[in-house]
Amino acid sequence: MRIYKNRVGWTIIALAVYLYFSYAISRGLPSTGLLWMKLWHGRPRPEFEYLVEVKTSSYPSDHAMAGLIMFMMAFYFIKRPMEATFSKRAGILATAVLILLLGISRIALNVHFPSNVAGGYAAGFIWSILWIYLYEKIKDRRPAHS
């Protein structure tokens, strides 16, 4: 039995294609945009002894951007079914603390200036808001299931 002759095989292929393109859109596009921003600004890294090896320019911080996108999007989808206001506030606080710790770690490792982290946060916030907006638009167009 060949994989493309049954429904399960096509489902696996469709899922693999979906996951590939989801990853490409969610990680590939922001990474490409971030690379262009780094090349355009060309800002050097801080003149300290690095605790980790770095090879790219420093503005904006891709770790700050990716972390903000990941935590913000995760919280957005987790908070939706939450009923209690306390749970939502605790989730917002936990998300904010994780994002701030990530940015502080980049500064503590001497690989970014605070402005680099702020630039990464701004780029990640804009990217997240764009995708949340698009998700809400698409969700509103879908017919309600009974």
Tab-separated table of N, CA and C in Angstrom:
chain	number	residue	atom	x	y	z
A	1	MET	N	0.849	-1.178	0.000
A	1	MET	CA	0.000	0.000	0.000
A	1	MET	C	0.896	1.243	0.000
A	2	ARG	N	0.683	2.094	-0.939
A	2	ARG	CA	1.487	3.311	-1.037
A	2	ARG	C	0.871	4.404	-0.181
A	3	ILE	N	1.730	5.312	0.273
A	3	ILE	CA	1.273	6.349	1.194
A	3	ILE	C	0.251	7.300	0.563
A	4	TYR	N	0.346	7.546	-0.709
A	4	TYR	CA	-0.553	8.505	-1.350
A	4	TYR	C	-1.863	7.884	-1.820
A	5	LYS	N	-2.077	6.594	-1.584
A	5	LYS	CA	-3.318	5.952	-2.039
A	5	LYS	C	-4.374	5.870	-0.946
A	6	ASN	N	-4.062	6.297	0.256
A	6	ASN	CA	-5.092	6.261	1.291
A	6	ASN	C	-5.217	7.622	1.970
A	7	ARG	N	-6.303	7.782	2.686
A	7	ARG	CA	-6.616	9.061	3.313
A	7	ARG	C	-5.613	9.421	4.410
A	8	VAL	N	-5.154	8.445	5.161
A	8	VAL	CA	-4.189	8.702	6.229
A	8	VAL	C	-2.888	9.245	5.650
A	9	GLY	N	-2.443	8.678	4.547
A	9	GLY	CA	-1.219	9.158	3.907
A	9	GLY	C	-1.327	10.602	3.472
A	10	TRP	N	-2.445	10.959	2.856
A	10	TRP	CA	-2.643	12.348	2.424
A	10	TRP	C	-2.754	13.284	3.624
A	11	THR	N	-3.359	12.798	4.700
A	11	THR	CA	-3.461	13.616	5.910
A	11	THR	C	-2.074	13.906	6.471
A	12	ILE	N	-1.220	12.906	6.493
A	12	ILE	CA	0.150	13.092	6.991
A	12	ILE	C	0.910	14.073	6.101
A	13	ILE	N	0.768	13.932	4.802
A	13	ILE	CA	1.442	14.851	3.873
A	13	ILE	C	0.919	16.270	4.061
A	14	ALA	N	-0.406	16.421	4.164
A	14	ALA	CA	-0.993	17.751	4.354
A	14	ALA	C	-0.528	18.366	5.663
A	15	LEU	N	-0.465	17.574	6.723
A	15	LEU	CA	-0.002	18.071	8.012
A	15	LEU	C	1.463	18.495	7.941
A	16	ALA	N	2.288	17.719	7.283
A	16	ALA	CA	3.707	18.065	7.141
A	16	ALA	C	3.877	19.372	6.369
A	17	VAL	N	3.126	19.537	5.291
A	17	VAL	CA	3.201	20.775	4.500
A	17	VAL	C	2.718	21.958	5.334
A	18	TYR	N	1.617	21.772	6.057
A	18	TYR	CA	1.075	22.836	6.909
A	18	TYR	C	2.097	23.250	7.968
A	19	LEU	N	2.689	22.268	8.650
A	19	LEU	CA	3.673	22.584	9.687
A	19	LEU	C	4.900	23.275	9.107
A	20	TYR	N	5.340	22.840	7.937
A	20	TYR	CA	6.491	23.466	7.299
A	20	TYR	C	6.212	24.940	7.011
A	21	PHE	N	5.072	25.222	6.373
A	21	PHE	CA	4.767	26.604	6.022
A	21	PHE	C	4.416	27.442	7.247
A	22	SER	N	3.818	26.833	8.263
A	22	SER	CA	3.550	27.562	9.502
A	22	SER	C	4.858	28.008	10.137
A	23	TYR	N	5.830	27.106	10.164
A	23	TYR	CA	7.132	27.454	10.726
A	23	TYR	C	7.809	28.525	9.882
A	24	ALA	N	7.732	28.379	8.569
A	24	ALA	CA	8.371	29.350	7.675
A	24	ALA	C	7.781	30.735	7.872
A	25	ILE	N	6.477	30.814	8.028
A	25	ILE	CA	5.833	32.114	8.205
A	25	ILE	C	6.094	32.659	9.601
A	26	SER	N	5.952	31.814	10.619
A	26	SER	CA	6.066	32.313	11.987
A	26	SER	C	7.501	32.618	12.395
A	27	ARG	N	8.462	31.914	11.851
A	27	ARG	CA	9.857	32.156	12.228
A	27	ARG	C	10.691	32.719	11.085
A	28	GLY	N	10.417	32.269	9.878
A	28	GLY	CA	11.224	32.695	8.739
A	28	GLY	C	11.053	34.152	8.375
A	29	LEU	N	9.820	34.612	8.310
A	29	LEU	CA	9.596	36.012	7.932
A	29	LEU	C	10.147	36.992	8.958
A	30	PRO	N	9.885	36.790	10.257
A	30	PRO	CA	10.488	37.739	11.196
A	30	PRO	C	12.010	37.680	11.195
A	31	SER	N	12.577	36.488	11.018
A	31	SER	CA	14.041	36.376	10.982
A	31	SER	C	14.621	37.115	9.786
A	32	THR	N	13.951	37.005	8.647
A	32	THR	CA	14.411	37.711	7.450
A	32	THR	C	14.320	39.215	7.652
A	33	GLY	N	13.201	39.667	8.197
A	33	GLY	CA	13.039	41.097	8.472
A	33	GLY	C	14.067	41.593	9.469
A	34	LEU	N	14.330	40.789	10.486
A	34	LEU	CA	15.313	41.161	11.494
A	34	LEU	C	16.711	41.225	10.899
A	35	LEU	N	17.037	40.288	10.025
A	35	LEU	CA	18.345	40.299	9.367
A	35	LEU	C	18.520	41.570	8.550
A	36	TRP	N	17.477	41.958	7.816
A	36	TRP	CA	17.555	43.201	7.041
A	36	TRP	C	17.743	44.404	7.957
A	37	MET	N	17.037	44.419	9.105
A	37	MET	CA	17.199	45.526	10.049
A	37	MET	C	18.621	45.562	10.594
A	38	LYS	N	19.189	44.396	10.911
A	38	LYS	CA	20.561	44.344	11.424
A	38	LYS	C	21.559	44.839	10.375
A	39	LEU	N	21.358	44.421	9.115
A	39	LEU	CA	22.250	44.873	8.048
A	39	LEU	C	22.107	46.371	7.802
A	40	TRP	N	20.892	46.873	7.880
A	40	TRP	CA	20.647	48.289	7.629
A	40	TRP	C	21.266	49.155	8.719
A	41	HIS	N	21.064	48.760	9.986
A	41	HIS	CA	21.610	49.551	11.093
A	41	HIS	C	23.100	49.294	11.276
A	42	GLY	N	23.508	48.031	11.214
A	42	GLY	CA	24.919	47.681	11.356
A	42	GLY	C	25.542	48.108	12.669
A	43	ARG	N	24.760	48.193	13.715
A	43	ARG	CA	25.259	48.669	14.997
A	43	ARG	C	26.163	47.621	15.642
A	44	PRO	N	27.360	48.017	16.056
A	44	PRO	CA	28.265	47.044	16.681
A	44	PRO	C	27.766	46.638	18.070
A	45	ARG	N	28.259	45.529	18.522
A	45	ARG	CA	27.909	45.038	19.857
A	45	ARG	C	28.684	45.828	20.910
A	46	PRO	N	28.271	45.735	22.172
A	46	PRO	CA	29.007	46.432	23.242
A	46	PRO	C	30.476	46.010	23.273
A	47	GLU	N	31.336	46.923	23.671
A	47	GLU	CA	32.786	46.687	23.693
A	47	GLU	C	33.219	46.030	25.003
A	48	PHE	N	32.586	44.938	25.346
A	48	PHE	CA	32.936	44.200	26.553
A	48	PHE	C	33.411	42.814	26.149
A	49	GLU	N	33.976	42.121	27.125
A	49	GLU	CA	34.310	40.725	26.877
A	49	GLU	C	33.001	39.938	26.874
A	50	TYR	N	32.772	39.222	25.792
A	50	TYR	CA	31.521	38.480	25.663
A	50	TYR	C	31.559	37.215	26.495
A	51	LEU	N	30.426	36.913	27.099
A	51	LEU	CA	30.294	35.649	27.817
A	51	LEU	C	29.868	34.530	26.874
A	52	VAL	N	29.367	34.920	25.701
A	52	VAL	CA	29.005	33.972	24.643
A	52	VAL	C	29.536	34.523	23.330
A	53	GLU	N	29.747	33.661	22.351
A	53	GLU	CA	30.255	34.106	21.046
A	53	GLU	C	29.106	34.644	20.197
A	54	VAL	N	29.302	35.821	19.609
A	54	VAL	CA	28.288	36.429	18.745
A	54	VAL	C	28.943	36.866	17.447
A	55	LYS	N	28.182	36.787	16.347
A	55	LYS	CA	28.757	37.112	15.042
A	55	LYS	C	27.984	38.175	14.281
A	56	THR	N	26.763	38.479	14.681
A	56	THR	CA	25.963	39.456	13.942
A	56	THR	C	26.002	40.797	14.646
A	57	SER	N	25.497	41.831	13.958
A	57	SER	CA	25.417	43.142	14.597
A	57	SER	C	24.351	43.095	15.686
A	58	SER	N	24.303	44.136	16.493
A	58	SER	CA	23.528	44.011	17.720
A	58	SER	C	22.109	44.565	17.671
A	59	TYR	N	21.801	45.467	16.758
A	59	TYR	CA	20.460	46.073	16.783
A	59	TYR	C	19.591	45.510	15.688
A	60	PRO	N	18.385	45.119	16.007
A	60	PRO	CA	17.762	44.870	17.310
A	60	PRO	C	18.067	43.461	17.799
A	61	SER	N	17.727	43.193	19.041
A	61	SER	CA	17.980	41.877	19.628
A	61	SER	C	16.980	40.858	19.093
A	62	ASP	N	17.498	39.850	18.393
A	62	ASP	CA	16.590	38.824	17.871
A	62	ASP	C	16.055	37.932	18.987
A	63	HIS	N	16.813	37.749	20.064
A	63	HIS	CA	16.300	36.969	21.191
A	63	HIS	C	15.134	37.695	21.858
A	64	ALA	N	15.262	39.006	22.028
A	64	ALA	CA	14.166	39.770	22.628
A	64	ALA	C	12.932	39.718	21.736
A	65	MET	N	13.132	39.840	20.432
A	65	MET	CA	12.003	39.791	19.500
A	65	MET	C	11.334	38.423	19.521
A	66	ALA	N	12.111	37.362	19.380
A	66	ALA	CA	11.546	36.009	19.340
A	66	ALA	C	10.890	35.649	20.671
A	67	GLY	N	11.508	36.044	21.773
A	67	GLY	CA	10.925	35.762	23.086
A	67	GLY	C	9.608	36.476	23.289
A	68	LEU	N	9.559	37.743	22.905
A	68	LEU	CA	8.309	38.481	23.046
A	68	LEU	C	7.225	37.863	22.172
A	69	ILE	N	7.554	37.512	20.944
A	69	ILE	CA	6.566	36.881	20.055
A	69	ILE	C	6.076	35.576	20.668
A	70	MET	N	6.989	34.738	21.119
A	70	MET	CA	6.607	33.433	21.648
A	70	MET	C	5.722	33.565	22.886
A	71	PHE	N	6.151	34.355	23.868
A	71	PHE	CA	5.385	34.468	25.099
A	71	PHE	C	4.071	35.217	24.889
A	72	MET	N	4.090	36.252	24.060
A	72	MET	CA	2.865	37.016	23.820
A	72	MET	C	1.824	36.172	23.085
A	73	MET	N	2.246	35.455	22.058
A	73	MET	CA	1.300	34.625	21.310
A	73	MET	C	0.811	33.455	22.165
A	74	ALA	N	1.699	32.850	22.936
A	74	ALA	CA	1.276	31.751	23.813
A	74	ALA	C	0.247	32.250	24.814
A	75	PHE	N	0.508	33.391	25.439
A	75	PHE	CA	-0.454	33.920	26.401
A	75	PHE	C	-1.761	34.305	25.725
A	76	TYR	N	-1.695	34.855	24.531
A	76	TYR	CA	-2.916	35.239	23.816
A	76	TYR	C	-3.838	34.036	23.633
A	77	PHE	N	-3.292	32.915	23.227
A	77	PHE	CA	-4.137	31.743	22.993
A	77	PHE	C	-4.499	31.008	24.280
A	78	ILE	N	-3.662	31.089	25.303
A	78	ILE	CA	-3.978	30.436	26.576
A	78	ILE	C	-5.026	31.229	27.347
A	79	LYS	N	-4.973	32.546	27.300
A	79	LYS	CA	-5.878	33.376	28.098
A	79	LYS	C	-7.315	33.354	27.598
A	80	ARG	N	-7.523	33.022	26.348
A	80	ARG	CA	-8.868	33.081	25.771
A	80	ARG	C	-9.894	32.275	26.552
A	81	PRO	N	-9.601	31.014	26.908
A	81	PRO	CA	-10.624	30.272	27.651
A	81	PRO	C	-10.679	30.596	29.146
A	82	MET	N	-9.756	31.391	29.659
A	82	MET	CA	-9.745	31.715	31.088
A	82	MET	C	-10.943	32.584	31.434
A	83	GLU	N	-11.626	32.199	32.501
A	83	GLU	CA	-12.785	32.969	32.946
A	83	GLU	C	-12.395	33.973	34.029
A	84	ALA	N	-11.583	33.535	34.969
A	84	ALA	CA	-11.272	34.362	36.132
A	84	ALA	C	-10.344	35.511	35.770
A	85	THR	N	-10.690	36.681	36.283
A	85	THR	CA	-9.862	37.860	36.060
A	85	THR	C	-8.505	37.694	36.734
A	86	PHE	N	-8.488	37.063	37.923
A	86	PHE	CA	-7.229	36.848	38.627
A	86	PHE	C	-6.273	36.011	37.785
A	87	SER	N	-6.783	34.967	37.145
A	87	SER	CA	-5.941	34.104	36.306
A	87	SER	C	-5.355	34.879	35.137
A	88	LYS	N	-6.160	35.740	34.533
A	88	LYS	CA	-5.666	36.543	33.410
A	88	LYS	C	-4.590	37.511	33.875
A	89	ARG	N	-4.816	38.146	35.020
A	89	ARG	CA	-3.812	39.090	35.540
A	89	ARG	C	-2.526	38.370	35.922
A	90	ALA	N	-2.650	37.212	36.533
A	90	ALA	CA	-1.460	36.429	36.883
A	90	ALA	C	-0.718	35.999	35.620
A	91	GLY	N	-1.455	35.644	34.587
A	91	GLY	CA	-0.837	35.270	33.312
A	91	GLY	C	-0.113	36.431	32.663
A	92	ILE	N	-0.722	37.607	32.710
A	92	ILE	CA	-0.082	38.808	32.164
A	92	ILE	C	1.202	39.100	32.929
A	93	LEU	N	1.144	39.025	34.253
A	93	LEU	CA	2.323	39.288	35.075
A	93	LEU	C	3.431	38.272	34.792
A	94	ALA	N	3.080	36.994	34.735
A	94	ALA	CA	4.085	35.955	34.465
A	94	ALA	C	4.709	36.140	33.087
A	95	THR	N	3.883	36.462	32.097
A	95	THR	CA	4.395	36.691	30.741
A	95	THR	C	5.339	37.883	30.717
A	96	ALA	N	4.941	38.975	31.375
A	96	ALA	CA	5.782	40.176	31.409
A	96	ALA	C	7.115	39.896	32.102
A	97	VAL	N	7.083	39.150	33.202
A	97	VAL	CA	8.318	38.828	33.928
A	97	VAL	C	9.253	37.992	33.053
A	98	LEU	N	8.712	36.988	32.365
A	98	LEU	CA	9.551	36.157	31.489
A	98	LEU	C	10.182	36.980	30.368
A	99	ILE	N	9.395	37.867	29.770
A	99	ILE	CA	9.913	38.709	28.683
A	99	ILE	C	11.000	39.640	29.207
A	100	LEU	N	10.770	40.249	30.374
A	100	LEU	CA	11.777	41.145	30.953
A	100	LEU	C	13.052	40.390	31.331
A	101	LEU	N	12.912	39.207	31.910
A	101	LEU	CA	14.100	38.417	32.262
A	101	LEU	C	14.913	38.048	31.028
A	102	LEU	N	14.230	37.752	29.949
A	102	LEU	CA	14.930	37.433	28.707
A	102	LEU	C	15.753	38.640	28.240
A	103	GLY	N	15.159	39.822	28.266
A	103	GLY	CA	15.879	41.030	27.864
A	103	GLY	C	17.035	41.352	28.791
A	104	ILE	N	16.808	41.195	30.086
A	104	ILE	CA	17.867	41.459	31.064
A	104	ILE	C	19.033	40.495	30.852
A	105	SER	N	18.726	39.249	30.518
A	105	SER	CA	19.807	38.279	30.293
A	105	SER	C	20.680	38.681	29.109
A	106	ARG	N	20.097	39.265	28.071
A	106	ARG	CA	20.878	39.695	26.903
A	106	ARG	C	21.829	40.832	27.280
A	107	ILE	N	21.362	41.717	28.155
A	107	ILE	CA	22.210	42.826	28.612
A	107	ILE	C	23.285	42.291	29.565
A	108	ALA	N	22.909	41.375	30.461
A	108	ALA	CA	23.855	40.806	31.428
A	108	ALA	C	24.956	40.000	30.743
A	109	LEU	N	24.653	39.390	29.608
A	109	LEU	CA	25.668	38.637	28.863
A	109	LEU	C	26.587	39.547	28.046
A	110	ASN	N	26.360	40.853	28.124
A	110	ASN	CA	27.157	41.857	27.406
A	110	ASN	C	27.083	41.714	25.889
A	111	VAL	N	25.976	41.220	25.374
A	111	VAL	CA	25.844	41.095	23.925
A	111	VAL	C	24.891	42.139	23.340
A	112	HIS	N	24.195	42.896	24.196
A	112	HIS	CA	23.280	43.929	23.714
A	112	HIS	C	23.272	45.132	24.640
A	113	PHE	N	23.041	46.284	24.049
A	113	PHE	CA	22.723	47.484	24.803
A	113	PHE	C	21.233	47.435	25.137
A	114	PRO	N	20.785	48.164	26.167
A	114	PRO	CA	19.345	48.190	26.466
A	114	PRO	C	18.495	48.640	25.274
A	115	SER	N	19.004	49.557	24.469
A	115	SER	CA	18.229	50.020	23.306
A	115	SER	C	18.059	48.910	22.266
A	116	ASN	N	19.014	47.993	22.174
A	116	ASN	CA	18.883	46.856	21.255
A	116	ASN	C	17.738	45.947	21.689
A	117	VAL	N	17.661	45.716	22.993
A	117	VAL	CA	16.586	44.886	23.537
A	117	VAL	C	15.243	45.582	23.326
A	118	ALA	N	15.200	46.891	23.572
A	118	ALA	CA	13.955	47.642	23.356
A	118	ALA	C	13.531	47.579	21.890
A	119	GLY	N	14.483	47.669	20.975
A	119	GLY	CA	14.171	47.548	19.549
A	119	GLY	C	13.632	46.172	19.201
A	120	GLY	N	14.202	45.130	19.803
A	120	GLY	CA	13.700	43.768	19.601
A	120	GLY	C	12.294	43.607	20.147
A	121	TYR	N	12.055	44.194	21.325
A	121	TYR	CA	10.705	44.153	21.896
A	121	TYR	C	9.708	44.857	20.977
A	122	ALA	N	10.092	46.013	20.458
A	122	ALA	CA	9.182	46.765	19.578
A	122	ALA	C	8.861	45.971	18.316
A	123	ALA	N	9.885	45.391	17.695
A	123	ALA	CA	9.662	44.600	16.480
A	123	ALA	C	8.797	43.376	16.780
A	124	GLY	N	9.049	42.707	17.887
A	124	GLY	CA	8.249	41.542	18.271
A	124	GLY	C	6.815	41.904	18.589
A	125	PHE	N	6.622	43.046	19.242
A	125	PHE	CA	5.268	43.494	19.576
A	125	PHE	C	4.478	43.800	18.308
A	126	ILE	N	5.096	44.510	17.382
A	126	ILE	CA	4.424	44.832	16.116
A	126	ILE	C	4.076	43.551	15.362
A	127	TRP	N	5.010	42.608	15.292
A	127	TRP	CA	4.773	41.343	14.592
A	127	TRP	C	3.621	40.571	15.245
A	128	SER	N	3.619	40.507	16.580
A	128	SER	CA	2.564	39.782	17.292
A	128	SER	C	1.202	40.424	17.079
A	129	ILE	N	1.138	41.739	17.191
A	129	ILE	CA	-0.136	42.442	17.002
A	129	ILE	C	-0.648	42.233	15.580
A	130	LEU	N	0.239	42.258	14.605
A	130	LEU	CA	-0.169	42.018	13.217
A	130	LEU	C	-0.820	40.646	13.072
A	131	TRP	N	-0.198	39.603	13.616
A	131	TRP	CA	-0.736	38.251	13.477
A	131	TRP	C	-1.984	38.034	14.315
A	132	ILE	N	-2.079	38.674	15.475
A	132	ILE	CA	-3.319	38.586	16.259
A	132	ILE	C	-4.454	39.248	15.495
A	133	TYR	N	-4.187	40.395	14.903
A	133	TYR	CA	-5.200	41.091	14.095
A	133	TYR	C	-5.657	40.217	12.923
A	134	LEU	N	-4.704	39.645	12.192
A	134	LEU	CA	-5.055	38.778	11.062
A	134	LEU	C	-5.827	37.542	11.526
A	135	TYR	N	-5.425	36.968	12.643
A	135	TYR	CA	-6.132	35.809	13.180
A	135	TYR	C	-7.581	36.170	13.506
A	136	GLU	N	-7.788	37.303	14.156
A	136	GLU	CA	-9.147	37.725	14.516
A	136	GLU	C	-9.988	37.988	13.271
A	137	LYS	N	-9.396	38.580	12.245
A	137	LYS	CA	-10.128	38.832	10.994
A	137	LYS	C	-10.549	37.526	10.333
A	138	ILE	N	-9.633	36.572	10.261
A	138	ILE	CA	-9.946	35.284	9.640
A	138	ILE	C	-10.971	34.528	10.476
A	139	LYS	N	-10.814	34.574	11.793
A	139	LYS	CA	-11.734	33.874	12.687
A	139	LYS	C	-13.157	34.418	12.541
A	140	ASP	N	-13.299	35.730	12.381
A	140	ASP	CA	-14.620	36.341	12.235
A	140	ASP	C	-15.288	35.967	10.920
A	141	ARG	N	-14.520	35.624	9.907
A	141	ARG	CA	-15.082	35.248	8.605
A	141	ARG	C	-15.578	33.813	8.569
A	142	ARG	N	-15.072	32.983	9.446
A	142	ARG	CA	-15.445	31.570	9.436
A	142	ARG	C	-16.883	31.407	9.916
A	143	PRO	N	-17.634	30.521	9.287
A	143	PRO	CA	-19.003	30.278	9.755
A	143	PRO	C	-18.984	29.566	11.106
A	144	ALA	N	-19.939	29.921	11.946
A	144	ALA	CA	-20.031	29.304	13.269
A	144	ALA	C	-20.517	27.868	13.130
A	145	HIS	N	-19.895	26.966	13.889
A	145	HIS	CA	-20.296	25.555	13.858
A	145	HIS	C	-21.375	25.326	14.898
A	146	SER	N	-22.390	24.597	14.528
A	146	SER	CA	-23.482	24.312	15.470
A	146	SER	C	-23.285	22.983	16.137
